[in-house]
mmCIF file of C-alpha atoms in Angstrom:
data_model
loop_
_atom_site.group_PDB
_atom_site.id
_atom_site.type_symbol
_atom_site.label_atom_id
_atom_site.label_comp_id
_atom_site.label_asym_id
_atom_site.label_seq_id
_atom_site.Cartn_x
_atom_site.Cartn_y
_atom_site.Cartn_z
ATOM 1 C CA MET A 1 -23.500 -57.594 -11.933
ATOM 2 C CA ARG A 2 -24.853 -56.552 -15.228
ATOM 3 C CA ILE A 3 -24.221 -53.337 -17.291
ATOM 4 C CA LEU A 4 -27.173 -51.965 -18.288
ATOM 5 C CA ARG A 5 -27.084 -48.939 -21.239
ATOM 6 C CA TYR A 6 -29.941 -46.682 -21.188
ATOM 7 C CA GLN A 7 -32.072 -43.804 -22.689
ATOM 8 C CA GLY A 8 -34.695 -41.331 -21.349
ATOM 9 C CA ILE A 9 -36.183 -38.249 -20.683
ATOM 10 C CA LYS A 10 -35.861 -35.312 -18.259
ATOM 11 C CA ASP A 11 -38.964 -33.826 -17.144
ATOM 12 C CA GLY A 12 -37.915 -30.728 -19.356
ATOM 13 C CA GLY A 13 -37.886 -33.132 -22.134
ATOM 14 C CA GLU A 14 -33.875 -33.394 -22.714
ATOM 15 C CA LYS A 15 -33.102 -36.601 -23.554
ATOM 16 C CA VAL A 16 -30.399 -38.272 -21.557
ATOM 17 C CA SER A 17 -28.333 -41.427 -21.884
ATOM 18 C CA GLY A 18 -25.876 -43.478 -20.152
ATOM 19 C CA THR A 19 -25.176 -46.741 -18.165
ATOM 20 C CA TYR A 20 -25.680 -48.546 -15.012
ATOM 21 C CA ALA A 21 -24.720 -51.769 -13.136
ATOM 22 C CA GLY A 22 -27.639 -53.434 -11.442
ATOM 23 C CA ASP A 23 -31.045 -55.241 -12.894
ATOM 24 C CA GLU A 24 -33.767 -53.012 -14.599
ATOM 25 C CA ALA A 25 -35.820 -52.358 -11.772
ATOM 26 C CA SER A 26 -33.036 -51.029 -9.917
ATOM 27 C CA LEU A 27 -32.210 -48.836 -12.847
ATOM 28 C CA VAL A 28 -36.189 -47.361 -13.176
ATOM 29 C CA LYS A 29 -35.751 -46.461 -9.528
ATOM 30 C CA GLU A 30 -32.928 -44.747 -10.014
ATOM 31 C CA MET A 31 -33.700 -42.655 -12.761
ATOM 32 C CA ARG A 32 -37.230 -41.968 -11.591
ATOM 33 C CA SER A 33 -35.199 -40.803 -8.678
ATOM 34 C CA GLN A 34 -33.414 -37.995 -10.654
ATOM 35 C CA GLY A 35 -36.455 -37.405 -12.511
ATOM 36 C CA ILE A 36 -35.647 -39.200 -15.774
ATOM 37 C CA ILE A 37 -38.078 -41.462 -17.215
ATOM 38 C CA VAL A 38 -36.593 -44.037 -18.867
ATOM 39 C CA THR A 39 -37.858 -45.128 -22.581
ATOM 40 C CA GLU A 40 -34.726 -47.677 -23.622
ATOM 41 C CA ILE A 41 -33.226 -50.511 -21.479
ATOM 42 C CA LYS A 42 -30.595 -52.461 -23.343
ATOM 43 C CA GLU A 43 -27.591 -55.081 -21.797
ATOM 44 C CA GLU A 44 -24.216 -54.374 -22.458
ATOM 45 C CA LYS A 45 -22.777 -57.213 -24.146
ATOM 46 C CA SER A 46 -19.381 -56.435 -25.892
ATOM 47 C CA ARG A 47 -17.456 -56.252 -22.606
ATOM 48 C CA SER A 48 -15.286 -59.052 -21.623
ATOM 49 C CA LYS A 49 -16.018 -60.455 -17.969
ATOM 50 C CA GLY A 50 -12.539 -59.632 -16.816
ATOM 51 C CA ARG A 51 -11.504 -59.426 -13.404
ATOM 52 C CA LEU A 52 -11.513 -56.709 -10.920
ATOM 53 C CA ASN A 53 -8.164 -56.691 -9.308
ATOM 54 C CA LYS A 54 -5.284 -54.007 -8.442
ATOM 55 C CA LYS A 55 -4.388 -53.660 -12.265
ATOM 56 C CA SER A 56 -7.619 -52.526 -13.502
ATOM 57 C CA PHE A 57 -7.832 -50.459 -10.753
ATOM 58 C CA HIS A 58 -4.984 -48.352 -11.184
ATOM 59 C CA GLU A 59 -5.944 -48.203 -14.892
ATOM 60 C CA GLY A 60 -9.279 -46.881 -13.610
ATOM 61 C CA VAL A 61 -7.054 -44.112 -11.766
ATOM 62 C CA GLU A 62 -4.796 -43.518 -14.649
ATOM 63 C CA ARG A 63 -7.708 -42.604 -17.233
ATOM 64 C CA LEU A 64 -9.638 -40.400 -14.119
ATOM 65 C CA TYR A 65 -6.321 -38.458 -14.078
ATOM 66 C CA TYR A 66 -6.457 -37.851 -17.384
ATOM 67 C CA LEU A 67 -9.897 -36.623 -17.626
ATOM 68 C CA LEU A 68 -10.077 -34.408 -14.563
ATOM 69 C CA SER A 69 -6.599 -32.514 -15.773
ATOM 70 C CA ALA A 70 -8.399 -31.810 -18.528
ATOM 71 C CA GLY A 71 -10.794 -29.496 -16.869
ATOM 72 C CA MET A 72 -13.734 -32.503 -16.611
ATOM 73 C CA LYS A 73 -16.393 -32.625 -13.596
ATOM 74 C CA ILE A 74 -15.318 -36.276 -11.496
ATOM 75 C CA ASP A 75 -19.327 -37.313 -12.272
ATOM 76 C CA GLU A 76 -18.430 -36.610 -16.191
ATOM 77 C CA ALA A 77 -15.570 -38.521 -15.971
ATOM 78 C CA LEU A 78 -16.522 -41.793 -14.082
ATOM 79 C CA ARG A 79 -19.080 -41.837 -16.436
ATOM 80 C CA ILE A 80 -16.935 -41.968 -19.799
ATOM 81 C CA VAL A 81 -14.709 -44.405 -17.440
ATOM 82 C CA VAL A 82 -17.466 -46.714 -16.976
ATOM 83 C CA LYS A 83 -18.685 -46.565 -20.502
ATOM 84 C CA ASN A 84 -14.977 -47.050 -21.843
ATOM 85 C CA THR A 85 -13.435 -49.773 -19.374
ATOM 86 C CA GLU A 86 -13.755 -52.991 -21.592
ATOM 87 C CA ASN A 87 -13.288 -55.238 -18.416
ATOM 88 C CA ALA A 88 -17.114 -55.853 -17.212
ATOM 89 C CA ALA A 89 -16.191 -56.160 -13.066
ATOM 90 C CA ALA A 90 -14.084 -53.078 -13.282
ATOM 91 C CA SER A 91 -16.298 -51.042 -15.368
ATOM 92 C CA ALA A 92 -19.234 -52.045 -12.474
ATOM 93 C CA PHE A 93 -16.937 -51.188 -9.461
ATOM 94 C CA TRP A 94 -16.867 -47.430 -10.819
ATOM 95 C CA GLN A 95 -20.078 -47.607 -11.842
ATOM 96 C CA ASN A 96 -20.963 -48.061 -8.136
ATOM 97 C CA VAL A 97 -18.440 -45.555 -7.219
ATOM 98 C CA LEU A 98 -20.219 -42.793 -9.113
ATOM 99 C CA THR A 99 -23.489 -44.313 -7.458
ATOM 100 C CA TYR A 100 -22.257 -43.621 -4.481
ATOM 101 C CA LEU A 101 -21.197 -40.205 -5.427
ATOM 102 C CA LYS A 102 -24.314 -39.449 -6.221
ATOM 103 C CA GLN A 103 -25.450 -40.397 -3.366
ATOM 104 C CA GLY A 104 -23.899 -37.532 -1.619
ATOM 105 C CA GLN A 105 -20.195 -39.425 -0.351
ATOM 106 C CA VAL A 106 -17.413 -37.686 -1.305
ATOM 107 C CA PHE A 107 -15.118 -39.445 -3.867
ATOM 108 C CA SER A 108 -12.670 -41.531 -1.290
ATOM 109 C CA THR A 109 -15.241 -42.834 0.972
ATOM 110 C CA ALA A 110 -17.644 -43.975 -2.433
ATOM 111 C CA LEU A 111 -13.761 -45.410 -3.458
ATOM 112 C CA LYS A 112 -13.538 -47.213 -0.253
ATOM 113 C CA ASN A 113 -17.031 -48.467 -0.124
ATOM 114 C CA ALA A 114 -17.372 -49.895 -3.624
ATOM 115 C CA ALA A 115 -13.992 -51.713 -3.195
ATOM 116 C CA GLU A 116 -15.556 -53.357 0.176
ATOM 117 C CA GLU A 117 -18.513 -54.456 -1.892
ATOM 118 C CA ASN A 118 -16.643 -55.578 -4.988
ATOM 119 C CA GLU A 119 -13.750 -57.562 -2.644
ATOM 120 C CA LEU A 120 -10.973 -55.052 -3.359
ATOM 121 C CA ARG A 121 -8.414 -53.978 -1.198
ATOM 122 C CA ILE A 122 -7.476 -50.479 -1.661
ATOM 123 C CA GLU A 123 -4.027 -49.301 0.141
ATOM 124 C CA GLU A 124 -4.946 -47.301 2.785
ATOM 125 C CA PHE A 125 -2.544 -44.870 1.847
ATOM 126 C CA TYR A 126 -4.194 -44.358 -1.291
ATOM 127 C CA LEU A 127 -7.181 -43.073 0.296
ATOM 128 C CA ASN A 128 -5.539 -40.831 2.090
ATOM 129 C CA ILE A 129 -3.803 -38.982 -0.708
ATOM 130 C CA ILE A 130 -7.519 -38.842 -2.220
ATOM 131 C CA GLY A 131 -8.864 -37.511 0.688
ATOM 132 C CA VAL A 132 -6.168 -35.135 0.902
ATOM 133 C CA GLY A 133 -6.951 -34.079 -2.302
ATOM 134 C CA GLU A 134 -10.335 -33.519 -1.572
ATOM 135 C CA GLU A 135 -9.696 -31.315 1.200
ATOM 136 C CA VAL A 136 -7.480 -28.914 -0.672
ATOM 137 C CA GLY A 137 -9.769 -29.103 -4.012
ATOM 138 C CA ASP A 138 -7.350 -31.044 -6.505
ATOM 139 C CA ILE A 139 -8.737 -34.757 -6.551
ATOM 140 C CA SER A 140 -6.240 -34.883 -10.253
ATOM 141 C CA ASP A 141 -3.172 -34.390 -8.270
ATOM 142 C CA ALA A 142 -4.211 -36.634 -5.501
ATOM 143 C CA LEU A 143 -4.812 -39.487 -8.548
ATOM 144 C CA LYS A 144 -1.448 -38.478 -9.878
ATOM 145 C CA THR A 145 0.462 -38.769 -6.997
ATOM 146 C CA VAL A 146 -1.487 -42.737 -6.808
ATOM 147 C CA MET A 147 -0.697 -43.282 -10.091
ATOM 148 C CA GLU A 148 3.006 -42.762 -9.917
ATOM 149 C CA HIS A 149 3.043 -44.934 -6.409
ATOM 150 C CA ALA A 150 1.380 -47.594 -7.966
ATOM 151 C CA ASP A 151 3.340 -47.448 -11.327
ATOM 152 C CA PHE A 152 6.761 -47.119 -9.202
ATOM 153 C CA LYS A 153 5.051 -50.303 -7.044
ATOM 154 C CA SER A 154 4.458 -52.097 -10.240
ATOM 155 C CA LYS A 155 7.695 -51.707 -11.744
ATOM 156 C CA MET A 156 9.203 -52.846 -8.802
ATOM 157 C CA MET A 157 7.192 -55.748 -8.648
ATOM 158 C CA ALA A 158 8.188 -56.484 -11.895
ATOM 159 C CA GLU A 159 11.844 -56.305 -11.810
ATOM 160 C CA ILE A 160 11.795 -58.305 -8.694
ATOM 161 C CA ARG A 161 9.555 -60.869 -10.947
ATOM 162 C CA SER A 162 12.074 -60.713 -13.763
ATOM 163 C CA ALA A 163 15.452 -61.360 -11.110
ATOM 164 C CA LEU A 164 13.472 -64.114 -9.801
ATOM 165 C CA ALA A 165 12.870 -65.934 -12.726
ATOM 166 C CA TYR A 166 16.468 -67.830 -13.437
ATOM 167 C CA PRO A 167 17.039 -68.609 -9.799
ATOM 168 C CA SER A 168 13.779 -69.997 -9.767
ATOM 169 C CA PHE A 169 13.964 -71.901 -13.252
ATOM 170 C CA LEU A 170 17.331 -73.295 -11.453
ATOM 171 C CA LEU A 171 15.617 -74.780 -8.266
ATOM 172 C CA GLY A 172 13.118 -76.212 -10.840
ATOM 173 C CA MET A 173 15.394 -78.022 -12.774
ATOM 174 C CA SER A 174 17.460 -79.055 -9.955
ATOM 175 C CA LEU A 175 14.451 -80.337 -8.469
ATOM 176 C CA VAL A 176 13.531 -82.424 -11.441
ATOM 177 C CA ALA A 177 17.327 -83.732 -11.557
ATOM 178 C CA VAL A 178 17.007 -84.502 -7.815
ATOM 179 C CA PHE A 179 13.666 -86.893 -8.642
ATOM 180 C CA PHE A 180 15.032 -88.135 -11.810
ATOM 181 C CA ILE A 181 18.247 -89.097 -10.344
ATOM 182 C CA SER A 182 16.570 -90.535 -6.711
ATOM 183 C CA ALA A 183 13.462 -92.335 -9.047
ATOM 184 C CA PHE A 184 15.618 -94.014 -11.846
ATOM 185 C CA ILE A 185 19.314 -94.239 -11.294
ATOM 186 C CA LEU A 186 19.821 -94.852 -7.641
ATOM 187 C CA PRO A 187 17.339 -97.649 -7.870
ATOM 188 C CA LYS A 188 19.512 -99.497 -10.691
ATOM 189 C CA PHE A 189 22.573 -98.826 -8.848
ATOM 190 C CA ALA A 190 21.667 -100.372 -5.913
ATOM 191 C CA SER A 191 21.067 -103.619 -7.792
ATOM 192 C CA ILE A 192 24.973 -104.139 -7.703
ATOM 193 C CA PHE A 193 24.851 -104.538 -4.542
ATOM 194 C CA ASN A 194 24.061 -107.276 -2.500
ATOM 195 C CA GLU A 195 23.058 -107.573 1.260
ATOM 196 C CA SER A 196 26.234 -108.037 2.546
ATOM 197 C CA GLU A 197 27.753 -105.167 0.865
ATOM 198 C CA MET A 198 24.679 -103.230 1.465
ATOM 199 C CA ALA A 199 25.567 -103.179 5.247
ATOM 200 C CA ARG A 200 29.026 -102.057 4.549
ATOM 201 C CA ILE A 201 28.699 -99.253 2.400
ATOM 202 C CA PRO A 202 28.834 -95.785 4.104
ATOM 203 C CA ALA A 203 25.935 -94.698 5.686
ATOM 204 C CA ILE A 204 25.503 -91.743 3.519
ATOM 205 C CA SER A 205 25.681 -94.169 0.087
ATOM 206 C CA LYS A 206 23.412 -96.426 1.930
ATOM 207 C CA LEU A 207 20.501 -93.553 2.978
ATOM 208 C CA LEU A 208 20.494 -92.056 -0.945
ATOM 209 C CA ILE A 209 20.139 -95.369 -2.219
ATOM 210 C CA ASP A 210 17.465 -96.161 0.121
ATOM 211 C CA PHE A 211 15.652 -92.464 -0.663
ATOM 212 C CA GLY A 212 15.930 -93.610 -4.345
ATOM 213 C CA LYS A 213 14.421 -97.122 -3.723
ATOM 214 C CA ALA A 214 11.603 -95.643 -1.437
ATOM 215 C CA VAL A 215 11.289 -92.812 -4.448
ATOM 216 C CA ASN A 216 10.714 -95.302 -7.142
ATOM 217 C CA ALA A 217 8.429 -97.382 -5.325
ATOM 218 C CA ASN A 218 6.467 -94.790 -4.199
ATOM 219 C CA MET A 219 6.654 -92.302 -7.196
ATOM 220 C CA LYS A 220 2.763 -91.588 -7.705
ATOM 221 C CA GLU A 221 2.437 -90.745 -3.809
ATOM 222 C CA PHE A 222 5.602 -88.805 -4.281
ATOM 223 C CA VAL A 223 4.537 -86.784 -7.615
ATOM 224 C CA ILE A 224 0.620 -86.203 -5.973
ATOM 225 C CA GLY A 225 2.231 -84.866 -2.503
ATOM 226 C CA PHE A 226 4.797 -82.298 -4.314
ATOM 227 C CA LEU A 227 1.868 -80.931 -6.883
ATOM 228 C CA ALA A 228 -0.393 -80.867 -3.557
ATOM 229 C CA ILE A 229 2.271 -78.901 -1.554
ATOM 230 C CA ILE A 230 2.188 -76.222 -4.797
ATOM 231 C CA GLY A 231 -1.407 -76.080 -4.379
ATOM 232 C CA LEU A 232 -1.622 -75.456 -0.371
ATOM 233 C CA SER A 233 1.256 -73.168 -1.121
ATOM 234 C CA GLY A 234 -0.683 -71.017 -3.415
ATOM 235 C CA TRP A 235 -3.723 -71.363 -1.555
ATOM 236 C CA LEU A 236 -2.046 -69.998 1.667
ATOM 237 C CA ILE A 237 -0.234 -67.129 -0.140
ATOM 238 C CA SER A 238 -4.031 -66.223 -0.960
ATOM 239 C CA THR A 239 -5.041 -65.585 2.301
ATOM 240 C CA GLU A 240 -4.909 -62.402 4.572
ATOM 241 C CA GLY A 241 -3.913 -64.730 7.590
ATOM 242 C CA PHE A 242 -0.950 -66.598 5.897
ATOM 243 C CA ARG A 243 0.365 -62.779 4.308
ATOM 244 C CA ARG A 244 -0.159 -61.408 8.203
ATOM 245 C CA GLN A 245 1.620 -64.344 9.638
ATOM 246 C CA LEU A 246 4.181 -63.879 7.135
ATOM 247 C CA ARG A 247 4.715 -60.295 7.465
ATOM 248 C CA ASP A 248 5.250 -61.215 11.121
ATOM 249 C CA LEU A 249 7.965 -63.718 9.976
ATOM 250 C CA VAL A 250 9.353 -60.440 7.775
ATOM 251 C CA ASP A 251 9.563 -58.141 10.760
ATOM 252 C CA LYS A 252 11.339 -60.722 13.058
ATOM 253 C CA THR A 253 14.163 -61.328 10.447
ATOM 254 C CA PRO A 254 16.888 -58.846 10.451
ATOM 255 C CA TYR A 255 17.747 -57.763 6.766
ATOM 256 C CA LEU A 256 14.303 -58.627 5.743
ATOM 257 C CA ARG A 257 12.819 -56.699 8.353
ATOM 258 C CA ASP A 258 15.376 -53.191 7.138
ATOM 259 C CA LEU A 259 13.982 -53.653 3.558
ATOM 260 C CA SER A 260 9.868 -53.707 5.048
ATOM 261 C CA ARG A 261 10.677 -50.605 7.580
ATOM 262 C CA LYS A 262 12.131 -48.923 4.698
ATOM 263 C CA MET A 263 9.352 -49.579 2.406
ATOM 264 C CA GLU A 264 6.973 -48.275 5.375
ATOM 265 C CA LEU A 265 9.134 -45.348 5.957
ATOM 266 C CA SER A 266 8.836 -44.173 2.520
ATOM 267 C CA GLY A 267 5.221 -44.611 2.216
ATOM 268 C CA ALA A 268 4.843 -42.774 5.178
ATOM 269 C CA PHE A 269 6.714 -39.701 4.507
ATOM 270 C CA SER A 270 5.337 -39.141 1.041
ATOM 271 C CA SER A 271 1.993 -39.573 2.622
ATOM 272 C CA LEU A 272 2.822 -36.654 5.001
ATOM 273 C CA GLY A 273 4.997 -34.735 1.916
ATOM 274 C CA ALA A 274 1.423 -34.880 0.231
ATOM 275 C CA MET A 275 -0.563 -33.778 3.256
ATOM 276 C CA LEU A 276 1.311 -31.243 4.446
ATOM 277 C CA GLY A 277 2.021 -30.018 1.382
ATOM 278 C CA GLY A 278 -1.827 -29.772 -0.059
ATOM 279 C CA GLY A 279 -2.499 -27.999 3.172
ATOM 280 C CA VAL A 280 -3.907 -30.740 5.682
ATOM 281 C CA GLU A 281 -3.295 -29.592 9.151
ATOM 282 C CA ILE A 282 -0.489 -31.551 10.829
ATOM 283 C CA THR A 283 -1.838 -33.732 13.629
ATOM 284 C CA LYS A 284 -4.644 -34.709 11.181
ATOM 285 C CA ALA A 285 -1.725 -35.767 8.507
ATOM 286 C CA PHE A 286 0.130 -37.742 11.521
ATOM 287 C CA SER A 287 -3.258 -39.527 12.116
ATOM 288 C CA MET A 288 -4.345 -40.181 8.750
ATOM 289 C CA THR A 289 -0.703 -41.577 8.096
ATOM 290 C CA ALA A 290 -0.988 -44.090 10.862
ATOM 291 C CA LYS A 291 -3.629 -45.551 9.737
ATOM 292 C CA GLY A 292 -1.823 -46.935 6.768
ATOM 293 C CA MET A 293 0.836 -48.178 8.272
ATOM 294 C CA ARG A 294 1.218 -51.921 8.459
ATOM 295 C CA ASN A 295 4.159 -52.016 11.487
ATOM 296 C CA PRO A 296 2.806 -51.770 14.763
ATOM 297 C CA GLU A 297 5.812 -50.009 15.790
ATOM 298 C CA LEU A 298 5.229 -47.053 13.436
ATOM 299 C CA GLU A 299 1.703 -46.685 13.352
ATOM 300 C CA SER A 300 2.358 -46.199 17.248
ATOM 301 C CA VAL A 301 4.929 -43.422 16.823
ATOM 302 C CA MET A 302 2.651 -41.468 14.082
ATOM 303 C CA LYS A 303 -0.325 -41.726 16.555
ATOM 304 C CA ASN A 304 1.963 -40.629 19.572
ATOM 305 C CA THR A 305 3.485 -37.943 17.104
ATOM 306 C CA ALA A 306 -0.159 -36.532 16.216
ATOM 307 C CA ASP A 307 -0.531 -36.333 20.128
ATOM 308 C CA GLU A 308 2.745 -34.774 21.419
ATOM 309 C CA ILE A 309 2.127 -32.151 18.968
ATOM 310 C CA LYS A 310 -0.996 -31.171 20.302
ATOM 311 C CA LYS A 311 0.971 -30.377 23.569
ATOM 312 C CA GLY A 312 3.109 -28.033 21.714
ATOM 313 C CA LYS A 313 6.065 -30.225 21.137
ATOM 314 C CA ARG A 314 7.944 -30.811 17.649
ATOM 315 C CA VAL A 315 7.914 -33.727 15.461
ATOM 316 C CA SER A 316 11.774 -33.783 15.572
ATOM 317 C CA GLU A 317 11.540 -33.818 19.767
ATOM 318 C CA VAL A 318 8.757 -36.777 19.525
ATOM 319 C CA TRP A 319 10.974 -38.770 16.665
ATOM 320 C CA SER A 320 14.388 -38.354 18.438
ATOM 321 C CA THR A 321 12.955 -40.080 21.351
ATOM 322 C CA SER A 322 12.097 -43.026 19.268
ATOM 323 C CA ASP A 323 14.131 -46.131 17.914
ATOM 324 C CA ALA A 324 11.771 -46.926 14.970
ATOM 325 C CA ILE A 325 12.753 -43.215 13.033
ATOM 326 C CA PRO A 326 16.315 -43.065 11.690
ATOM 327 C CA GLY A 327 18.561 -40.622 12.881
ATOM 328 C CA GLU A 328 19.607 -39.110 9.830
ATOM 329 C CA ALA A 329 15.683 -38.726 9.152
ATOM 330 C CA VAL A 330 15.203 -36.760 12.401
ATOM 331 C CA SER A 331 18.359 -34.443 11.262
ATOM 332 C CA LEU A 332 16.310 -33.305 8.027
ATOM 333 C CA VAL A 333 13.215 -33.132 9.784
ATOM 334 C CA VAL A 334 14.866 -30.616 12.462
ATOM 335 C CA VAL A 335 16.315 -28.537 9.220
ATOM 336 C CA GLY A 336 12.665 -28.919 7.396
ATOM 337 C CA GLU A 337 11.382 -27.015 11.076
ATOM 338 C CA ARG A 338 13.511 -24.674 11.168
ATOM 339 C CA SER A 339 13.409 -23.953 7.445
ATOM 340 C CA ALA A 340 9.411 -23.807 7.264
ATOM 341 C CA ARG A 341 9.990 -26.615 4.208
ATOM 342 C CA LEU A 342 8.802 -29.545 6.303
ATOM 343 C CA PRO A 343 6.538 -30.764 3.249
ATOM 344 C CA GLU A 344 9.542 -30.360 0.790
ATOM 345 C CA ILE A 345 11.540 -32.845 3.428
ATOM 346 C CA PHE A 346 9.447 -35.135 3.713
ATOM 347 C CA ARG A 347 8.835 -36.090 0.203
ATOM 348 C CA ASN A 348 12.497 -35.963 -0.161
ATOM 349 C CA LEU A 349 12.629 -38.581 2.157
ATOM 350 C CA GLY A 350 10.294 -40.587 0.825
ATOM 351 C CA GLU A 351 11.751 -40.927 -2.530
ATOM 352 C CA ARG A 352 15.400 -41.531 -0.943
ATOM 353 C CA TYR A 353 13.931 -44.716 1.344
ATOM 354 C CA LEU A 354 11.964 -45.826 -1.906
ATOM 355 C CA LEU A 355 15.384 -45.530 -3.441
ATOM 356 C CA ASP A 356 17.106 -47.294 -0.551
ATOM 357 C CA PHE A 357 14.367 -50.044 -0.820
ATOM 358 C CA LYS A 358 15.031 -50.520 -4.608
ATOM 359 C CA THR A 359 18.798 -50.823 -4.243
ATOM 360 C CA ALA A 360 18.911 -53.268 -1.105
ATOM 361 C CA VAL A 361 16.351 -55.448 -3.118
ATOM 362 C CA SER A 362 18.472 -54.908 -6.099
ATOM 363 C CA ARG A 363 21.534 -56.415 -4.342
ATOM 364 C CA MET A 364 19.801 -59.391 -2.730
ATOM 365 C CA LEU A 365 18.079 -60.868 -5.599
ATOM 366 C CA THR A 366 22.176 -60.362 -7.457
ATOM 367 C CA LEU A 367 23.380 -62.657 -4.434
ATOM 368 C CA LEU A 368 20.587 -65.159 -5.119
ATOM 369 C CA GLU A 369 21.350 -66.600 -8.152
ATOM 370 C CA PRO A 370 24.693 -67.461 -7.242
ATOM 371 C CA ALA A 371 23.337 -69.179 -4.107
ATOM 372 C CA VAL A 372 20.966 -71.272 -5.486
ATOM 373 C CA ILE A 373 23.785 -72.447 -8.279
ATOM 374 C CA VAL A 374 26.249 -73.447 -5.312
ATOM 375 C CA LEU A 375 23.512 -75.042 -3.320
ATOM 376 C CA LEU A 376 22.541 -77.235 -6.552
ATOM 377 C CA GLY A 377 26.014 -77.593 -6.762
ATOM 378 C CA LEU A 378 26.490 -79.200 -3.181
ATOM 379 C CA PHE A 379 23.828 -81.057 -3.574
ATOM 380 C CA ILE A 380 25.174 -83.110 -6.594
ATOM 381 C CA ALA A 381 28.161 -82.959 -4.908
ATOM 382 C CA VAL A 382 27.315 -84.912 -2.284
ATOM 383 C CA ILE A 383 25.340 -87.350 -4.710
ATOM 384 C CA VAL A 384 28.304 -87.754 -6.695
ATOM 385 C CA VAL A 385 30.693 -88.547 -3.668
ATOM 386 C CA ALA A 386 28.001 -90.961 -2.293
ATOM 387 C CA ILE A 387 28.357 -93.202 -5.220
ATOM 388 C CA MET A 388 31.752 -92.769 -5.610
ATOM 389 C CA LEU A 389 32.295 -93.701 -1.756
ATOM 390 C CA ALA A 390 29.907 -96.945 -2.457
ATOM 391 C CA VAL A 391 31.661 -97.717 -5.326
ATOM 392 C CA VAL A 392 35.437 -97.964 -3.453
ATOM 393 C CA SER A 393 33.951 -99.411 -0.745
ATOM 394 C CA ILE A 394 33.057 -102.315 -2.925
ATOM 395 C CA SER A 395 36.821 -102.392 -4.605
ATOM 396 C CA ASP A 396 37.861 -102.652 -0.982
ATOM 397 C CA ILE A 397 35.395 -105.496 0.142
ATOM 398 C CA SER A 398 36.655 -107.324 -3.033
ATOM 399 C CA VAL A 399 40.275 -107.007 -1.938
#
């Protein structure tokens, strides 16, 4: 989308200027609807094309937070973000948000519509938090919550990638070593055996030698197939359908299911704490939280809680009958209800489960590195043992 810089004159003679994402005709029409006569249009050339992704979105949120916390109006803050964002795609996104805002939409709705138009996925939790900020008249604090949550997730993913770097390197080098041994060493080793000897060597030795011959004879096909698997894996991971199936698999795997549940609970508790602390009505807070749940069981619990509260039940009463909510969380909710400090309890629960999630991930990644080393050692040991058995069998045959 083109970014246009314009200058114009209002009906009263006041000069105005700004930027607009779109074509000249749309710009002139938009300005005319605001009572502005456009006198000059120039296309913005200095910005890099860039990509619109979660990182560029979070950077825009951070800039908006600082501008709004300084007392600036949201439309003025958005204009500054649009003007000072070097990434052209991100600048166009924020320009779209500003356009929707001028059409009378609230900020959270404008964000959602602009994201759909630009194929950017914004977490429902973030939109809920911003919606709460709109209701209580404090969008700046809502953006701060979004910024802190996004920063935490970013740091968490960086730690996971860092922890996975060495095991991934070991695994990659292991595959290279296996390919080299199979393609070049095993076929050479096989040449010392004649047909009668090959028939009498151990089965595991014969299997490895035959595998090495197959790799050596079809090296090009093996390399192409390996690269195709890598490319296909990358493409599958980028598709929403595959990610959904992956989440279903995670939900069926005991340890990973617990990790996913802790992250979901953390998001739910943090969302509830922010909404209730901001003055949102409790049934609405649970209904909005349910929309952000990926786990069907937790989504059902949140919806059911909202329905039961309308009937006069307390949160702890509803949750005590559900296996999806840990008992320790229910106990703290009871304390929060009796002390009228439920928002604070929910925020503390959110922080606690985030910490539990981080600790569990760190523990899992700590065990991953030695596990890869052990598996590599076992595989190399199998190859060495197979070769030694073949050599010993030759000696026995010669005797």
